[in-house]
PDB file of C-alpha atoms in Angstrom:
ATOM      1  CA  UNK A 468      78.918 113.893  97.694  1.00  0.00           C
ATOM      2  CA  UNK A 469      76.400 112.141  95.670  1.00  0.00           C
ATOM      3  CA  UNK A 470      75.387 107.885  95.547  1.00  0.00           C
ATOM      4  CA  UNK A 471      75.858 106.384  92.326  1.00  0.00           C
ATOM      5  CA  UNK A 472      72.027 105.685  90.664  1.00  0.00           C
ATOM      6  CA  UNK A 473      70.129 102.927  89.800  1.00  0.00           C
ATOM      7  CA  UNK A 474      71.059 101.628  86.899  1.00  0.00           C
ATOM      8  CA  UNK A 475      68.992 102.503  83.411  1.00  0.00           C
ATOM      9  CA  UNK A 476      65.593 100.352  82.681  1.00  0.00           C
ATOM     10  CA  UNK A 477      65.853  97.812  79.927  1.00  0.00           C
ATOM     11  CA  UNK A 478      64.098 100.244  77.761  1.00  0.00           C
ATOM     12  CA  UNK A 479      67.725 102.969  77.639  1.00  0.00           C
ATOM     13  CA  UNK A 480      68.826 103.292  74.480  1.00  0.00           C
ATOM     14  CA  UNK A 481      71.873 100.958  73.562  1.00  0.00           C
ATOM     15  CA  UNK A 482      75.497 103.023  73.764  1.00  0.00           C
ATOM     16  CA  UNK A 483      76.607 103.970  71.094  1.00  0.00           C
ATOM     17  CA  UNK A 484      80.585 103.087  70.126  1.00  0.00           C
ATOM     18  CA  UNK A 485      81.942 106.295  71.046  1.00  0.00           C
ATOM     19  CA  UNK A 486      79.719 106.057  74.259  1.00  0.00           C
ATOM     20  CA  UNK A 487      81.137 102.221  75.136  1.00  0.00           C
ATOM     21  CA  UNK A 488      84.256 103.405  73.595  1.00  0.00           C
ATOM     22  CA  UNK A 489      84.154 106.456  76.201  1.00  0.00           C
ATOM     23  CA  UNK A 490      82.959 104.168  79.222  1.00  0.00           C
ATOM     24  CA  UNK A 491      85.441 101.532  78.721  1.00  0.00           C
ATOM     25  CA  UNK A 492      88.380 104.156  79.275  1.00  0.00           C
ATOM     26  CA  UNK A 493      86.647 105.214  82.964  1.00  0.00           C
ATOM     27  CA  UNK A 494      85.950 101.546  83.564  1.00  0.00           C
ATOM     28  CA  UNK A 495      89.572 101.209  83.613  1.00  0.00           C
ATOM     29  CA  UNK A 496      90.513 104.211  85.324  1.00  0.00           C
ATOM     30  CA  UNK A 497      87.964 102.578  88.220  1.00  0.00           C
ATOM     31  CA  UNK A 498      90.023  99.700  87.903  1.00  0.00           C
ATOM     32  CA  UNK A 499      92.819 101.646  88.745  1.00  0.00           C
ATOM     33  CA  UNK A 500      90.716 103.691  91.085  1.00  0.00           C
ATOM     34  CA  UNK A 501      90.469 100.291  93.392  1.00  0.00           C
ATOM     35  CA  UNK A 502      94.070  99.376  93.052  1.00  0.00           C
ATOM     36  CA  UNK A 503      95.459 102.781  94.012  1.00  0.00           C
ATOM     37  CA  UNK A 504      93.479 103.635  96.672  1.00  0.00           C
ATOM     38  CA  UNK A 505      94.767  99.542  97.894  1.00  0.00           C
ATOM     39  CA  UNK A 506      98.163 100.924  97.801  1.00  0.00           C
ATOM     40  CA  UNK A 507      97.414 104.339  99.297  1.00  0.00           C
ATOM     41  CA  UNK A 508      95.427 103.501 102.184  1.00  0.00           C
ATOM     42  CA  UNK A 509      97.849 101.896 104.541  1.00  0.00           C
ATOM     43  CA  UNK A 510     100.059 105.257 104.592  1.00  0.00           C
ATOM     44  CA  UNK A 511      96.730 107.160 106.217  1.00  0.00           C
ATOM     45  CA  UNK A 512      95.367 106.602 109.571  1.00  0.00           C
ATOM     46  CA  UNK A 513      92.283 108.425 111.873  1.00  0.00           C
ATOM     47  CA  UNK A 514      89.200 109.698 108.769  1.00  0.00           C
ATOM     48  CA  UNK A 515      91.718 110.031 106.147  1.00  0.00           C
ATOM     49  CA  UNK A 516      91.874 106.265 106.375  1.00  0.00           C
ATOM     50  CA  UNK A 517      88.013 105.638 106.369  1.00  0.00           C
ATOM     51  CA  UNK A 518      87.762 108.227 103.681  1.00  0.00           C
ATOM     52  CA  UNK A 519      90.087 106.072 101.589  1.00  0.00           C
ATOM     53  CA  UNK A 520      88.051 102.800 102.364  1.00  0.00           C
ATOM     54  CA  UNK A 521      84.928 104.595 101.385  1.00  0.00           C
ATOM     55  CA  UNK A 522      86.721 105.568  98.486  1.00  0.00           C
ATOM     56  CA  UNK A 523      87.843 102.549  97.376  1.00  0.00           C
ATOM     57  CA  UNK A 524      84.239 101.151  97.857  1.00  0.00           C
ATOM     58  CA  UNK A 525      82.601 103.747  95.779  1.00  0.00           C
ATOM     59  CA  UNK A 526      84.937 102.885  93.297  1.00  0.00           C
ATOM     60  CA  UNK A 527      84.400  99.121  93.359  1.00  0.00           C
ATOM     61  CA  UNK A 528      80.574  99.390  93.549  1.00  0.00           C
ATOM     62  CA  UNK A 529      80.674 101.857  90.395  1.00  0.00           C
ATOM     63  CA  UNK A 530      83.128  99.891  88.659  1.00  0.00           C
ATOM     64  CA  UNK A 531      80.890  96.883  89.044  1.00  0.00           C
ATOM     65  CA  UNK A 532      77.658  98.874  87.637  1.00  0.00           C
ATOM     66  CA  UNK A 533      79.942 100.359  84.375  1.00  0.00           C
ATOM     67  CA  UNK A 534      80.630  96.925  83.831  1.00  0.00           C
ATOM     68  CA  UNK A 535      77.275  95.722  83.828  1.00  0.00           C
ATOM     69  CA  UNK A 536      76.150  98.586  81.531  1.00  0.00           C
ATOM     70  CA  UNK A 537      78.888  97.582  78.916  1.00  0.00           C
ATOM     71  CA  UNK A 538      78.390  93.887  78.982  1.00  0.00           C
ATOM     72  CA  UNK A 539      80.737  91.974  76.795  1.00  0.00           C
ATOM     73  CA  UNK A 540      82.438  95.212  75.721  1.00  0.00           C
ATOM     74  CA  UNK A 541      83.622  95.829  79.326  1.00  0.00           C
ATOM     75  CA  UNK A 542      87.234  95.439  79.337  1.00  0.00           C
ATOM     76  CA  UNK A 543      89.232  93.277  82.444  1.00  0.00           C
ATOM     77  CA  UNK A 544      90.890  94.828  84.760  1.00  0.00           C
ATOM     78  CA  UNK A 545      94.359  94.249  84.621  1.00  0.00           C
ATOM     79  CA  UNK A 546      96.489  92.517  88.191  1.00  0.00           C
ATOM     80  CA  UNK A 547      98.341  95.281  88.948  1.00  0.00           C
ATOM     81  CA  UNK A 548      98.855  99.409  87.482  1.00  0.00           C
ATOM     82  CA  UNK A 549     101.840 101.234  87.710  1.00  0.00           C
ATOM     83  CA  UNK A 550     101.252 104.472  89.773  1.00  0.00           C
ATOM     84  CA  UNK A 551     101.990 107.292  88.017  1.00  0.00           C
ATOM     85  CA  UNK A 552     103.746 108.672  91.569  1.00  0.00           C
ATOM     86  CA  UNK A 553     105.581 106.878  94.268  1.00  0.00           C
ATOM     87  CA  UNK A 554     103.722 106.700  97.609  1.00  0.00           C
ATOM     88  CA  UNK A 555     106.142 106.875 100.589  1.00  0.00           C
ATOM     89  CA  UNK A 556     104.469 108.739 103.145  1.00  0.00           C
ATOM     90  CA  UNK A 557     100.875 110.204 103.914  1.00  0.00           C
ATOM     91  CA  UNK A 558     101.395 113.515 101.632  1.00  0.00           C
ATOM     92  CA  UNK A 559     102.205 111.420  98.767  1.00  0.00           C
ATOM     93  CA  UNK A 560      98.984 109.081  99.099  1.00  0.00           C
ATOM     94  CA  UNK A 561      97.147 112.305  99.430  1.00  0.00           C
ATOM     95  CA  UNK A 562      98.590 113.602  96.407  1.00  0.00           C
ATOM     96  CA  UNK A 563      97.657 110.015  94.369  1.00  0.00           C
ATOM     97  CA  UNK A 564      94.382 110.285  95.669  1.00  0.00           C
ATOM     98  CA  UNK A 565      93.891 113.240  94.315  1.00  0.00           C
ATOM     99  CA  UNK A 566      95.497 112.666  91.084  1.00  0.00           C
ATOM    100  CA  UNK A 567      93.049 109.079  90.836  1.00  0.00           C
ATOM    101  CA  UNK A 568      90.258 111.230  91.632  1.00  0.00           C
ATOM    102  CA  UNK A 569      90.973 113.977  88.760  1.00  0.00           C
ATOM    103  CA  UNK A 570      91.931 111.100  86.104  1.00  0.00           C
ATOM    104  CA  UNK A 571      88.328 109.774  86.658  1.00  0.00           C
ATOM    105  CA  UNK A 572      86.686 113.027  86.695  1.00  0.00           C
ATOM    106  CA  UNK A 573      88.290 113.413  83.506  1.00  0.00           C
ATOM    107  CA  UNK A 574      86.973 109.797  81.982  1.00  0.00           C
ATOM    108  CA  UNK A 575      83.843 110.655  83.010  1.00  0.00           C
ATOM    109  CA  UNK A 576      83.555 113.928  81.821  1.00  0.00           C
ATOM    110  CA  UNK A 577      84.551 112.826  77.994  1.00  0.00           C
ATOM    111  CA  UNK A 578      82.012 110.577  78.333  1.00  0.00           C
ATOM    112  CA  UNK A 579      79.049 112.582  79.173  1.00  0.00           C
ATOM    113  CA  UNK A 580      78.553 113.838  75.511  1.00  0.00           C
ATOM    114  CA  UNK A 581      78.336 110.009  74.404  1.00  0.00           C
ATOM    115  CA  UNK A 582      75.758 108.954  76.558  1.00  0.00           C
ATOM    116  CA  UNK A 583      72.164 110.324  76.976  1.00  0.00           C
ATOM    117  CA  UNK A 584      69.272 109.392  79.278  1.00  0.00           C
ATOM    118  CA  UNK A 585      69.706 107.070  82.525  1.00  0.00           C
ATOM    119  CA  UNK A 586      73.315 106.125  81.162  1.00  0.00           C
ATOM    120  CA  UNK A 587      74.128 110.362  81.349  1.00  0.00           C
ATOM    121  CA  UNK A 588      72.934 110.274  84.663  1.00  0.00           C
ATOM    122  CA  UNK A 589      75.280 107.625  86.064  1.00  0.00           C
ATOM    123  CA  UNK A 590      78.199 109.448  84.242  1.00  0.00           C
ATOM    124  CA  UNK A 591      77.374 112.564  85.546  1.00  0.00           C
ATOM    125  CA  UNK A 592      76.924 111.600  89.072  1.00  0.00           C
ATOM    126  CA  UNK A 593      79.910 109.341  88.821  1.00  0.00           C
ATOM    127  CA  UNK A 594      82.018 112.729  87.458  1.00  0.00           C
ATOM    128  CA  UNK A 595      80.683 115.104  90.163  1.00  0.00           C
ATOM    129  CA  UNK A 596      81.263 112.291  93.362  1.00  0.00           C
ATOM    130  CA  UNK A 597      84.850 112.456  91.946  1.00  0.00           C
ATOM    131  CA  UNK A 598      85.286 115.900  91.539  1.00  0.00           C
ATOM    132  CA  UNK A 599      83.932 116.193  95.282  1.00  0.00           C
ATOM    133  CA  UNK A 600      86.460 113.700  96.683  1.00  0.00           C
ATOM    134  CA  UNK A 601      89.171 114.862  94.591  1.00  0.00           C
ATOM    135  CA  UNK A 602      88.590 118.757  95.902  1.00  0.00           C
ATOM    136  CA  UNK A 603      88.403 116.612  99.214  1.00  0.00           C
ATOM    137  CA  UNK A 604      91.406 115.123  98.985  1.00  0.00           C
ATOM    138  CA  UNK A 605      93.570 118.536  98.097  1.00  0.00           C
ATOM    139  CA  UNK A 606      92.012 120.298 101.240  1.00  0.00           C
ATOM    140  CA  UNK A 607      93.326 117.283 103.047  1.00  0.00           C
ATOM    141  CA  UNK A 608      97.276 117.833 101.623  1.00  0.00           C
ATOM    142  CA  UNK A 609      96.358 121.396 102.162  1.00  0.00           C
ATOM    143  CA  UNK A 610      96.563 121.777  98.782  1.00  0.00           C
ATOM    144  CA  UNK A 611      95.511 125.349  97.191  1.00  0.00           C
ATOM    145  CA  UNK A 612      93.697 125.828  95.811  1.00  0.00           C
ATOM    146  CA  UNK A 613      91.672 122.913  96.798  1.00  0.00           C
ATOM    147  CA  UNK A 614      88.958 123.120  93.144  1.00  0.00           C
ATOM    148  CA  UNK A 615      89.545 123.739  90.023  1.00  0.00           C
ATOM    149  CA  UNK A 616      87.728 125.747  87.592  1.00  0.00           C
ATOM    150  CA  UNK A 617      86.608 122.958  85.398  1.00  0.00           C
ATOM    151  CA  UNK A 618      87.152 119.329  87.005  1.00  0.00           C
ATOM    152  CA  UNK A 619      87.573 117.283  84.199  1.00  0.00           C
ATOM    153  CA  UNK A 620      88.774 119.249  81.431  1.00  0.00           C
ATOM    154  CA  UNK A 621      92.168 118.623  80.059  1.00  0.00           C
ATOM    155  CA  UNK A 622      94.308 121.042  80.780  1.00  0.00           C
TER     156      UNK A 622
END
């Protein structure tokens, strides 16, 4: 997996709106990124459970750096998110994680044509480390198959 990077020099070129526009929807989905993986973690024990910390860490430190890049145009995160699956047992909190992990593929991959320079290169790292853990993930449920063909393209 790949570490999010430093953070574009003063000198990037400002987002455009589609760009903020773009990074503002996978700010959120790291918002929800942090609160699912809250909910998930407690049904996982052993690696799968220190995966899931790591996870949620990745997520919190990236959240905090797409935040930063949008300024005042970085929407809150909300108190709570409604899951779009129950989680009951440890195959359903590998299943969410998996699902969280494609959503924010996905938010990051529509918003790699928006950005350019140092900005493109946070996107794109933050798309591939989620297409990594989500493929992770799936091989953990046992999932097949465990990729996909294109991680982040609707479907």
């Amino acid at each position: 997996m790949t570490s999010p990077s430093a953070a574009p020099s003063a000198s990037e070129a400002p987002l455009s709106a589609d760009g903020t526009a773009r990074l503002s929807t996978a700010l959120d989905l790291e918002h929800q990124a942090v609160y699912a993986y809250g909910v998930l973690g407690p049904y996982l024990s052993g690696s799968l459970r220190t995966s899931a910390r790591t996870a949620e860490e990745t997520h919190r430190t990236r959240r905090d750096k797409i935040e930063a890049l949008l300024g005042d145009a970085a929407p809150t995160g909300a108190a709570g998110y409604a899951l779009p699956q129950p989680v009951k047992d440890k195959a359903s909190a590998l299943a969410l994680a998996a699902l969280v992990e494609d959503g924010v593929t996905t938010a990051y991959r529509a918003a790699l044509a928006a950005t350019s320079g140092g900005n493109r290169k946070i996107v794109l790292d933050a798309m591939i480390d989620a297409a990594n853990r989500a493929a992770a993930w799936r091989r953990a449920a046992g999932t097949t198959p465990g990729t996909v063909s294109f991680p982040g393209r609707p479907a």
